[in-house]
Tab-separated table of N, CA and C and ligand atoms in Angstrom:
chain	number	residue	atom	x	y	z
K	1	MET	N	92.225	63.511	70.156
K	1	MET	CA	90.783	63.474	69.890
K	1	MET	C	90.154	62.267	70.605
K	2	LYS	N	88.919	62.443	71.031
K	2	LYS	CA	88.217	61.340	71.693
K	2	LYS	C	87.853	60.273	70.657
K	3	ALA	N	87.783	59.023	71.110
K	3	ALA	CA	87.430	57.923	70.202
K	3	ALA	C	86.043	58.139	69.607
K	4	SER	N	85.109	58.664	70.423
K	4	SER	CA	83.737	58.859	69.926
K	4	SER	C	83.702	59.941	68.853
K	5	SER	N	84.403	61.062	69.068
K	5	SER	CA	84.392	62.136	68.058
K	5	SER	C	84.988	61.633	66.760
K	6	LEU	N	86.105	60.897	66.884
K	6	LEU	CA	86.755	60.345	65.687
K	6	LEU	C	85.779	59.405	64.956
K	7	SER	N	85.078	58.558	65.717
K	7	SER	CA	84.128	57.619	65.106
K	7	SER	C	83.017	58.363	64.376
K	8	PHE	N	82.424	59.347	65.052
K	8	PHE	CA	81.289	60.062	64.446
K	8	PHE	C	81.731	60.810	63.185
K	9	GLN	N	82.880	61.493	63.276
K	9	GLN	CA	83.315	62.298	62.133
K	9	GLN	C	83.707	61.415	60.952
K	10	ALA	N	84.436	60.336	61.247
K	10	ALA	CA	84.836	59.435	60.155
K	10	ALA	C	83.597	58.765	59.551
K	11	ALA	N	82.618	58.392	60.405
K	11	ALA	CA	81.425	57.692	59.913
K	11	ALA	C	80.638	58.560	58.934
K	12	VAL	N	80.489	59.845	59.253
K	12	VAL	CA	79.712	60.681	58.324
K	12	VAL	C	80.480	60.916	57.016
K	13	LEU	N	81.814	60.996	57.097
K	13	LEU	CA	82.585	61.151	55.856
K	13	LEU	C	82.480	59.875	55.014
K	14	LEU	N	82.604	58.715	55.680
K	14	LEU	CA	82.567	57.446	54.939
K	14	LEU	C	81.196	57.192	54.314
K	15	VAL	N	80.121	57.587	55.005
K	15	VAL	CA	78.797	57.341	54.409
K	15	VAL	C	78.554	58.278	53.222
K	16	LEU	N	79.159	59.459	53.267
K	16	LEU	CA	79.011	60.344	52.101
K	16	LEU	C	79.687	59.709	50.882
K	17	VAL	N	80.889	59.148	51.118
K	17	VAL	CA	81.583	58.457	50.020
K	17	VAL	C	80.763	57.225	49.597
K	18	GLY	N	80.260	56.472	50.599
K	18	GLY	CA	79.482	55.260	50.311
K	18	GLY	C	78.213	55.562	49.523
K	19	MET	N	77.556	56.664	49.865
K	19	MET	CA	76.344	57.053	49.132
K	19	MET	C	76.703	57.513	47.717
K	20	GLY	N	77.816	58.230	47.607
K	20	GLY	CA	78.276	58.639	46.267
K	20	GLY	C	78.518	57.408	45.405
K	21	TRP	N	79.128	56.402	46.013
K	21	TRP	CA	79.395	55.129	45.327
K	21	TRP	C	78.066	54.476	44.909
K	22	GLY	N	77.087	54.471	45.826
K	22	GLY	CA	75.772	53.894	45.531
K	22	GLY	C	75.079	54.632	44.393
K	23	LEU	N	75.161	55.958	44.453
K	23	LEU	CA	74.536	56.756	43.392
K	23	LEU	C	75.212	56.486	42.054
K	24	ALA	N	76.548	56.372	42.087
K	24	ALA	CA	77.282	56.100	40.841
K	24	ALA	C	76.832	54.761	40.249
K	25	MET	N	76.629	53.772	41.127
K	25	MET	CA	76.157	52.462	40.641
K	25	MET	C	74.754	52.591	40.064
K	26	ALA	N	73.891	53.295	40.808
K	26	ALA	CA	72.491	53.403	40.380
K	26	ALA	C	72.381	54.146	39.041
K	27	ILE	N	73.147	55.233	38.915
K	27	ILE	CA	73.059	56.061	37.699
K	27	ILE	C	73.631	55.313	36.491
K	28	SER	N	74.753	54.626	36.735
K	28	SER	CA	75.400	53.931	35.611
K	28	SER	C	74.688	52.619	35.270
K	29	GLY	N	73.917	52.099	36.243
K	29	GLY	CA	73.258	50.804	36.029
K	29	GLY	C	74.227	49.640	36.184
K	30	ASP	N	75.467	49.926	36.604
K	30	ASP	CA	76.475	48.877	36.797
K	30	ASP	C	76.641	48.643	38.308
K	31	HIS	N	76.067	47.548	38.803
K	31	HIS	CA	76.070	47.280	40.246
K	31	HIS	C	77.160	46.299	40.661
K	32	VAL	N	78.099	46.051	39.758
K	32	VAL	CA	79.042	44.953	39.993
K	32	VAL	C	79.884	45.150	41.267
K	33	THR	N	80.140	46.391	41.654
K	33	THR	CA	80.993	46.626	42.836
K	33	THR	C	80.160	46.724	44.136
K	34	HIS	N	78.872	46.296	44.111
K	34	HIS	CA	78.016	46.557	45.272
K	34	HIS	C	78.517	45.964	46.593
K	35	PRO	N	79.263	44.830	46.600
K	35	PRO	CA	79.742	44.368	47.924
K	35	PRO	C	80.734	45.362	48.572
K	36	GLY	N	81.500	46.070	47.742
K	36	GLY	CA	82.413	47.091	48.275
K	36	GLY	C	81.624	48.234	48.891
K	37	HIS	N	80.614	48.682	48.149
K	37	HIS	CA	79.723	49.750	48.631
K	37	HIS	C	79.026	49.314	49.937
K	38	ALA	N	78.503	48.068	49.935
K	38	ALA	CA	77.758	47.567	51.107
K	38	ALA	C	78.656	47.583	52.347
K	39	HIS	N	79.887	47.080	52.200
K	39	HIS	CA	80.767	47.003	53.369
K	39	HIS	C	81.313	48.353	53.796
K	40	LEU	N	81.505	49.256	52.836
K	40	LEU	CA	81.924	50.607	53.227
K	40	LEU	C	80.836	51.228	54.116
K	41	ASN	N	79.586	51.057	53.702
K	41	ASN	CA	78.486	51.639	54.486
K	41	ASN	C	78.238	50.895	55.801
K	42	LEU	N	78.308	49.564	55.769
K	42	LEU	CA	77.951	48.799	56.975
K	42	LEU	C	79.061	48.823	58.025
K	43	LEU	N	80.316	48.811	57.571
K	43	LEU	CA	81.419	48.885	58.533
K	43	LEU	C	81.789	50.336	58.822
K	44	GLY	N	81.784	51.172	57.767
K	44	GLY	CA	82.261	52.548	57.900
K	44	GLY	C	81.214	53.512	58.428
K	45	TRP	N	79.954	53.177	58.231
K	45	TRP	CA	78.892	54.064	58.735
K	45	TRP	C	78.195	53.415	59.930
K	46	VAL	N	77.513	52.297	59.714
K	46	VAL	CA	76.708	51.699	60.788
K	46	VAL	C	77.594	51.255	61.972
K	47	SER	N	78.580	50.388	61.703
K	47	SER	CA	79.388	49.838	62.808
K	47	SER	C	80.188	50.935	63.509
K	48	LEU	N	80.798	51.826	62.708
K	48	LEU	CA	81.646	52.871	63.301
K	48	LEU	C	80.823	53.832	64.155
K	49	PHE	N	79.641	54.175	63.672
K	49	PHE	CA	78.786	55.083	64.444
K	49	PHE	C	78.341	54.399	65.745
K	50	LEU	N	78.043	53.096	65.668
K	50	LEU	CA	77.664	52.360	66.888
K	50	LEU	C	78.820	52.334	67.886
K	51	MET	N	80.040	52.133	67.391
K	51	MET	CA	81.206	52.148	68.281
K	51	MET	C	81.337	53.526	68.930
K	52	GLY	N	81.093	54.572	68.127
K	52	GLY	CA	81.163	55.943	68.654
K	52	GLY	C	80.167	56.137	69.796
K	53	ILE	N	78.954	55.605	69.627
K	53	ILE	CA	77.937	55.717	70.685
K	53	ILE	C	78.419	54.984	71.943
K	54	PHE	N	79.004	53.795	71.764
K	54	PHE	CA	79.525	53.043	72.915
K	54	PHE	C	80.582	53.874	73.655
K	55	TYR	N	81.545	54.425	72.908
K	55	TYR	CA	82.607	55.192	73.577
K	55	TYR	C	82.045	56.445	74.241
K	56	HIS	N	81.058	57.069	73.570
K	56	HIS	CA	80.452	58.265	74.152
K	56	HIS	C	79.743	57.929	75.468
K	57	LEU	N	79.176	56.732	75.545
K	57	LEU	CA	78.474	56.299	76.763
K	57	LEU	C	79.444	55.916	77.886
K	58	HIS	N	80.721	55.764	77.540
K	58	HIS	CA	81.731	55.378	78.536
K	58	HIS	C	82.880	56.387	78.503
K	59	PRO	N	82.647	57.566	79.085
K	59	PRO	CA	83.627	58.662	79.000
K	59	PRO	C	85.014	58.269	79.524
K	60	ALA	N	85.072	57.347	80.493
K	60	ALA	CA	86.381	56.960	81.038
K	60	ALA	C	87.213	56.226	79.990
K	61	LEU	N	86.537	55.637	79.027
K	61	LEU	CA	87.236	54.913	77.958
K	61	LEU	C	87.538	55.805	76.766
K	62	ASP	N	86.704	56.839	76.617
K	62	ASP	CA	86.664	57.610	75.375
K	62	ASP	C	88.014	58.216	74.984
K	63	ARG	N	88.822	58.578	75.984
K	63	ARG	CA	90.114	59.215	75.694
K	63	ARG	C	91.293	58.255	75.816
K	64	THR	N	91.019	56.983	76.021
K	64	THR	CA	92.142	56.057	76.184
K	64	THR	C	92.808	55.809	74.834
K	65	ARG	N	94.120	55.557	74.885
K	65	ARG	CA	94.878	55.306	73.659
K	65	ARG	C	94.348	54.081	72.937
K	66	VAL	N	93.963	53.067	73.713
K	66	VAL	CA	93.539	51.817	73.085
K	66	VAL	C	92.235	52.030	72.306
K	67	ALA	N	91.333	52.871	72.834
K	67	ALA	CA	90.071	53.141	72.137
K	67	ALA	C	90.327	53.928	70.851
K	68	VAL	N	91.172	54.951	70.953
K	68	VAL	CA	91.465	55.772	69.760
K	68	VAL	C	92.166	54.910	68.706
K	69	ALA	N	93.099	54.065	69.149
K	69	ALA	CA	93.807	53.177	68.205
K	69	ALA	C	92.831	52.200	67.560
K	70	GLN	N	91.914	51.667	68.371
K	70	GLN	CA	90.926	50.715	67.830
K	70	GLN	C	90.113	51.377	66.716
K	71	VAL	N	89.708	52.617	66.928
K	71	VAL	CA	88.889	53.314	65.921
K	71	VAL	C	89.720	53.609	64.663
K	72	TRP	N	90.971	54.049	64.853
K	72	TRP	CA	91.818	54.338	63.679
K	72	TRP	C	92.033	53.093	62.825
K	73	VAL	N	92.315	51.972	63.472
K	73	VAL	CA	92.533	50.726	62.708
K	73	VAL	C	91.254	50.378	61.933
K	74	TRP	N	90.102	50.528	62.585
K	74	TRP	CA	88.815	50.229	61.935
K	74	TRP	C	88.634	51.089	60.678
K	75	ILE	N	88.923	52.390	60.817
K	75	ILE	CA	88.724	53.315	59.688
K	75	ILE	C	89.625	52.917	58.516
K	76	VAL	N	90.921	52.778	58.797
K	76	VAL	CA	91.889	52.498	57.725
K	76	VAL	C	91.585	51.152	57.069
K	77	ALA	N	91.339	50.123	57.901
K	77	ALA	CA	91.099	48.779	57.352
K	77	ALA	C	89.786	48.730	56.567
K	78	THR	N	88.779	49.470	57.012
K	78	THR	CA	87.494	49.490	56.291
K	78	THR	C	87.651	50.102	54.903
K	79	VAL	N	88.395	51.208	54.840
K	79	VAL	CA	88.601	51.862	53.534
K	79	VAL	C	89.336	50.908	52.598
K	80	ILE	N	90.397	50.258	53.114
K	80	ILE	CA	91.175	49.341	52.265
K	80	ILE	C	90.312	48.143	51.855
K	81	MET	N	89.529	47.591	52.798
K	81	MET	CA	88.693	46.425	52.490
K	81	MET	C	87.658	46.775	51.413
K	82	ALA	N	86.987	47.914	51.583
K	82	ALA	CA	85.939	48.295	50.629
K	82	ALA	C	86.535	48.503	49.235
K	83	LEU	N	87.674	49.189	49.196
K	83	LEU	CA	88.335	49.409	47.899
K	83	LEU	C	88.752	48.080	47.284
K	84	GLY	N	89.381	47.228	48.116
K	84	GLY	CA	89.854	45.923	47.636
K	84	GLY	C	88.702	45.084	47.105
K	85	VAL	N	87.599	45.034	47.854
K	85	VAL	CA	86.438	44.235	47.425
K	85	VAL	C	85.850	44.817	46.133
K	86	GLY	N	85.770	46.136	46.073
K	86	GLY	CA	85.259	46.785	44.855
K	86	GLY	C	86.121	46.438	43.647
K	87	LEU	N	87.445	46.492	43.837
K	87	LEU	CA	88.372	46.183	42.731
K	87	LEU	C	88.254	44.718	42.311
K	88	VAL	N	88.199	43.816	43.290
K	88	VAL	CA	88.091	42.376	42.976
K	88	VAL	C	86.808	42.121	42.172
K	89	HIS	N	85.705	42.733	42.616
K	89	HIS	CA	84.423	42.490	41.932
K	89	HIS	C	84.358	43.158	40.562
K	90	SER	N	85.275	44.101	40.309
K	90	SER	CA	85.288	44.675	38.962
K	90	SER	C	86.392	44.019	38.122
K	91	GLY	N	86.857	42.856	38.573
K	91	GLY	CA	87.747	42.044	37.734
K	91	GLY	C	89.232	42.204	37.996
K	92	ARG	N	89.604	43.033	38.994
K	92	ARG	CA	91.040	43.209	39.289
K	92	ARG	C	91.445	42.254	40.418
K	93	ASP	N	91.758	41.030	40.027
K	93	ASP	CA	92.066	39.990	41.022
K	93	ASP	C	93.303	40.310	41.853
K	94	ALA	N	94.176	41.171	41.311
K	94	ALA	CA	95.404	41.534	42.032
K	94	ALA	C	95.083	42.202	43.367
K	95	ALA	N	93.877	42.736	43.507
K	95	ALA	CA	93.504	43.437	44.748
K	95	ALA	C	93.061	42.460	45.845
K	96	GLU	N	93.026	41.180	45.530
K	96	GLU	CA	92.514	40.203	46.504
K	96	GLU	C	93.310	40.187	47.825
K	97	PRO	N	94.670	40.198	47.758
K	97	PRO	CA	95.419	40.219	49.030
K	97	PRO	C	95.090	41.443	49.879
K	98	LEU	N	94.824	42.557	49.198
K	98	LEU	CA	94.473	43.804	49.901
K	98	LEU	C	93.178	43.596	50.692
K	99	ALA	N	92.180	43.041	50.008
K	99	ALA	CA	90.879	42.790	50.659
K	99	ALA	C	91.042	41.777	51.787
K	100	ALA	N	91.873	40.749	51.546
K	100	ALA	CA	92.050	39.688	52.541
K	100	ALA	C	92.740	40.224	53.798
K	101	ILE	N	93.845	40.949	53.597
K	101	ILE	CA	94.599	41.458	54.756
K	101	ILE	C	93.734	42.445	55.545
K	102	ALA	N	93.038	43.325	54.815
K	102	ALA	CA	92.189	44.309	55.499
K	102	ALA	C	91.053	43.608	56.258
K	103	SER	N	90.494	42.542	55.680
K	103	SER	CA	89.412	41.801	56.355
K	103	SER	C	89.908	41.192	57.664
K	104	LEU	N	91.127	40.616	57.613
K	104	LEU	CA	91.687	40.006	58.831
K	104	LEU	C	91.960	41.069	59.897
K	105	LEU	N	92.399	42.237	59.409
K	105	LEU	CA	92.673	43.354	60.324
K	105	LEU	C	91.367	43.813	60.991
K	106	ILE	N	90.304	43.857	60.209
K	106	ILE	CA	88.991	44.251	60.739
K	106	ILE	C	88.532	43.231	61.791
K	107	PHE	N	88.746	41.962	61.486
K	107	PHE	CA	88.353	40.909	62.430
K	107	PHE	C	89.154	41.045	63.736
K	108	ALA	N	90.472	41.244	63.592
K	108	ALA	CA	91.321	41.402	64.780
K	108	ALA	C	90.889	42.635	65.574
K	109	ASP	N	90.556	43.717	64.852
K	109	ASP	CA	90.150	44.953	65.529
K	109	ASP	C	88.808	44.765	66.239
K	110	MET	N	87.946	43.921	65.695
K	110	MET	CA	86.668	43.630	66.370
K	110	MET	C	86.911	42.814	67.642
K	111	ILE	N	87.925	41.945	67.608
K	111	ILE	CA	88.281	41.204	68.833
K	111	ILE	C	88.750	42.204	69.900
K	112	LEU	N	89.562	43.185	69.462
K	112	LEU	CA	90.020	44.217	70.401
K	112	LEU	C	88.822	44.987	70.960
K	113	PHE	N	87.878	45.351	70.081
K	113	PHE	CA	86.691	46.090	70.544
K	113	PHE	C	85.890	45.239	71.543
K	114	ALA	N	85.745	43.949	71.240
K	114	ALA	CA	85.017	43.053	72.142
K	114	ALA	C	85.721	43.009	73.507
K	115	TRP	N	87.053	42.954	73.474
K	115	TRP	CA	87.830	42.949	74.724
K	115	TRP	C	87.558	44.236	75.507
K	116	ILE	N	87.537	45.363	74.791
K	116	ILE	CA	87.274	46.653	75.454
K	116	ILE	C	85.877	46.641	76.082
K	117	VAL	N	84.900	46.122	75.352
K	117	VAL	CA	83.522	46.075	75.856
K	117	VAL	C	83.455	45.232	77.139
K	118	PHE	N	84.129	44.078	77.126
K	118	PHE	CA	84.082	43.201	78.297
K	118	PHE	C	84.881	43.757	79.476
K	119	ARG	N	85.960	44.494	79.160
K	119	ARG	CA	86.843	44.967	80.227
K	119	ARG	C	86.515	46.378	80.688
K	120	ARG	N	85.434	46.971	80.165
K	120	ARG	CA	85.234	48.410	80.349
K	120	ARG	C	85.233	48.855	81.808
K	121	ASP	N	84.654	48.052	82.682
K	121	ASP	CA	84.571	48.479	84.079
K	121	ASP	C	85.937	48.518	84.756
K	122	ARG	N	86.873	47.723	84.230
K	122	ARG	CA	88.206	47.655	84.866
K	122	ARG	C	89.181	48.630	84.213
K	123	MET	N	88.733	49.300	83.128
K	123	MET	CA	89.677	50.122	82.384
K	123	MET	C	89.686	51.586	82.799
K	124	VAL	N	88.890	51.941	83.785
K	124	VAL	CA	88.890	53.317	84.272
K	124	VAL	C	90.275	53.595	84.849
K	125	GLY	N	90.879	54.717	84.441
K	125	GLY	CA	92.203	55.035	84.957
K	125	GLY	C	93.314	54.603	84.035
K	126	VAL	N	92.973	53.991	82.884
K	126	VAL	CA	93.990	53.661	81.881
K	126	VAL	C	94.553	54.970	81.339
K	127	PRO	N	95.901	55.093	81.128
K	127	PRO	CA	96.466	56.364	80.677
K	127	PRO	C	95.897	56.786	79.321
K	128	THR	N	95.592	58.062	79.190
K	128	THR	CA	94.991	58.550	77.953
K	128	THR	C	96.040	59.152	77.022
K	129	GLY	N	97.105	59.711	77.585
K	129	GLY	CA	98.112	60.376	76.764
K	129	GLY	C	97.620	61.696	76.211
K	130	MET	N	96.441	62.140	76.670
K	130	MET	CA	95.886	63.397	76.153
K	130	MET	C	95.633	64.359	77.304
K	131	PRO	N	95.847	65.657	77.046
K	131	PRO	CA	95.586	66.619	78.121
K	131	PRO	C	94.092	66.700	78.428
K	132	ALA	N	93.749	66.972	79.676
K	132	ALA	CA	92.330	67.119	80.033
K	132	ALA	C	91.796	68.386	79.382
K	133	GLU	N	90.508	68.403	79.071
K	133	GLU	CA	89.904	69.565	78.412
K	133	GLU	C	89.747	70.724	79.368
M	201	HEM	C1	72.455	57.470	48.349
M	201	HEM	C2	72.415	56.317	49.025
M	201	HEM	C3	72.571	54.951	48.422
M	201	HEM	C4	72.412	54.518	47.138
M	201	HEM	C5	72.039	55.329	45.901
M	201	HEM	C6	72.666	53.077	47.120
M	201	HEM	C7	72.642	52.278	45.998
M	201	HEM	C8	72.838	50.922	45.989
M	201	HEM	C9	72.809	50.072	44.813
M	201	HEM	C10	72.555	50.556	43.393
M	201	HEM	C11	73.044	48.800	45.199
M	201	HEM	C12	73.145	47.539	44.316
M	201	HEM	C13	71.820	46.799	44.416
M	201	HEM	C14	71.888	45.456	43.707
M	201	HEM	O1	72.400	45.361	42.582
M	201	HEM	O2	71.433	44.455	44.301
M	201	HEM	C15	73.228	48.830	46.645
M	201	HEM	C16	73.468	47.714	47.428
M	201	HEM	C17	73.588	47.743	48.795
M	201	HEM	N1	73.590	48.871	49.597
M	201	HEM	FE1	73.321	50.756	48.987
M	201	HEM	N2	72.957	52.692	48.397
M	201	HEM	C18	72.908	53.787	49.223
M	201	HEM	C19	73.147	53.816	50.586
M	201	HEM	C20	73.385	52.714	51.371
M	201	HEM	C21	73.574	52.735	52.811
M	201	HEM	C22	73.586	54.012	53.669
M	201	HEM	C23	73.734	51.446	53.203
M	201	HEM	C24	73.964	50.873	54.576
M	201	HEM	C25	73.736	51.529	55.701
M	201	HEM	C26	73.648	50.612	52.015
M	201	HEM	C27	73.757	49.244	52.008
M	201	HEM	C28	73.703	48.461	50.897
M	201	HEM	C29	73.803	46.997	50.939
M	201	HEM	C30	73.942	46.140	52.189
M	201	HEM	C31	73.747	46.555	49.616
M	201	HEM	C32	73.839	45.123	49.133
M	201	HEM	C33	72.428	44.589	49.062
M	201	HEM	C34	72.401	43.217	48.456
M	201	HEM	O3	73.412	42.495	48.404
M	201	HEM	O4	71.315	42.839	47.985
M	201	HEM	N3	73.451	51.412	50.929
M	201	HEM	N4	73.096	50.117	47.086
M	202	HEM	C1	85.833	41.046	58.377
M	202	HEM	C2	84.634	41.461	58.096
M	202	HEM	C3	83.771	40.947	56.967
M	202	HEM	C4	84.080	40.164	55.898
M	202	HEM	C5	85.430	39.552	55.532
M	202	HEM	C6	82.864	40.003	55.113
M	202	HEM	C7	82.786	39.255	53.933
M	202	HEM	C8	81.664	39.129	53.139
M	202	HEM	C9	81.592	38.385	51.909
M	202	HEM	C10	82.725	37.566	51.297
M	202	HEM	C11	80.337	38.540	51.409
M	202	HEM	C12	79.766	37.961	50.110
M	202	HEM	C13	79.927	39.043	49.057
M	202	HEM	C14	79.550	38.564	47.657
M	202	HEM	O1	78.473	37.997	47.482
M	202	HEM	O2	80.355	38.768	46.747
M	202	HEM	C15	79.610	39.399	52.325
M	202	HEM	C16	78.330	39.844	52.148
M	202	HEM	C17	77.648	40.651	53.022
M	202	HEM	N1	78.132	41.147	54.215
M	202	HEM	FE1	79.994	40.926	54.931
M	202	HEM	N2	81.863	40.681	55.712
M	202	HEM	C18	82.357	41.270	56.851
M	202	HEM	C19	81.675	42.054	57.744
M	202	HEM	C20	80.346	42.407	57.618
M	202	HEM	C21	79.628	43.205	58.585
M	202	HEM	C22	80.223	43.733	59.900
M	202	HEM	C23	78.378	43.390	58.080
M	202	HEM	C24	77.217	44.144	58.651
M	202	HEM	C25	77.309	45.062	59.595
M	202	HEM	C26	78.306	42.684	56.807
M	202	HEM	C27	77.210	42.610	55.972
M	202	HEM	C28	77.153	41.929	54.778
M	202	HEM	C29	75.990	41.959	53.901
M	202	HEM	C30	74.686	42.721	54.147
M	202	HEM	C31	76.311	41.147	52.805
M	202	HEM	C32	75.423	40.874	51.579
M	202	HEM	C33	75.561	42.057	50.650
M	202	HEM	C34	76.608	41.893	49.597
M	202	HEM	O3	76.474	41.037	48.741
M	202	HEM	O4	77.609	42.657	49.623
M	202	HEM	N3	79.533	42.098	56.558
M	202	HEM	N4	80.455	39.741	53.373
């Protein structure tokens, strides 16, 4: 799958979950987990969709293994971070290492994305590992 398609599809799924989370908070009147909700939406919807647009604008990058891997790490780490932050804010301190490790992974993955953005012109011809359409 292309990095952009993966980004767009994961982003719409994550925002549906994020909105469900927001509605649950609003209906229950208990907003204590809002930082988890905020980061699920901001990293899983806004940031991921923006990354998808970037990859879509650079078709030579879109099918590269490094781009697809970057998006997968972002998705998995965002879900773990949002859950971890939500759990910590609802009093489950045991989830703190989960939130911490996922946050560091997100930071590292953003460094990788920044590297891809800066190197994009030189990355044409990087092996994709995927058959041409
Ligand atoms: C059905 C849609 C949504 C509902 C019902 C909802 C509901 C909520 C609620 C109840 C809070 C807690 C407010 C507070 O106690 O201060 C909140 C916070 C927040 N939400 Fe949502 N939300 C929705 C969608 C989104 C989306 C799509 C985004 C981002 C693109 C977003 C970003 C945020 C942020 C950043 C905060 C934290 C704001 C702060 O710290 O003051 N939300 N949301
Ligand atoms: C590794 C990535 C990130 C980490 C570790 C992180 C961590 C944090 C922490 C510790 C807070 C304070 C939460 C609290 O008051 O309990 C916060 C708040 C906030 N962050 Fe992040 N953040 C990250 C990425 C981002 C990104 C990429 C965005 C926007 C695109 C963002 C938007 C916000 C917003 C709007 C708030 C205030 C809303 C809230 O209280 O949840 N963060 N973040």
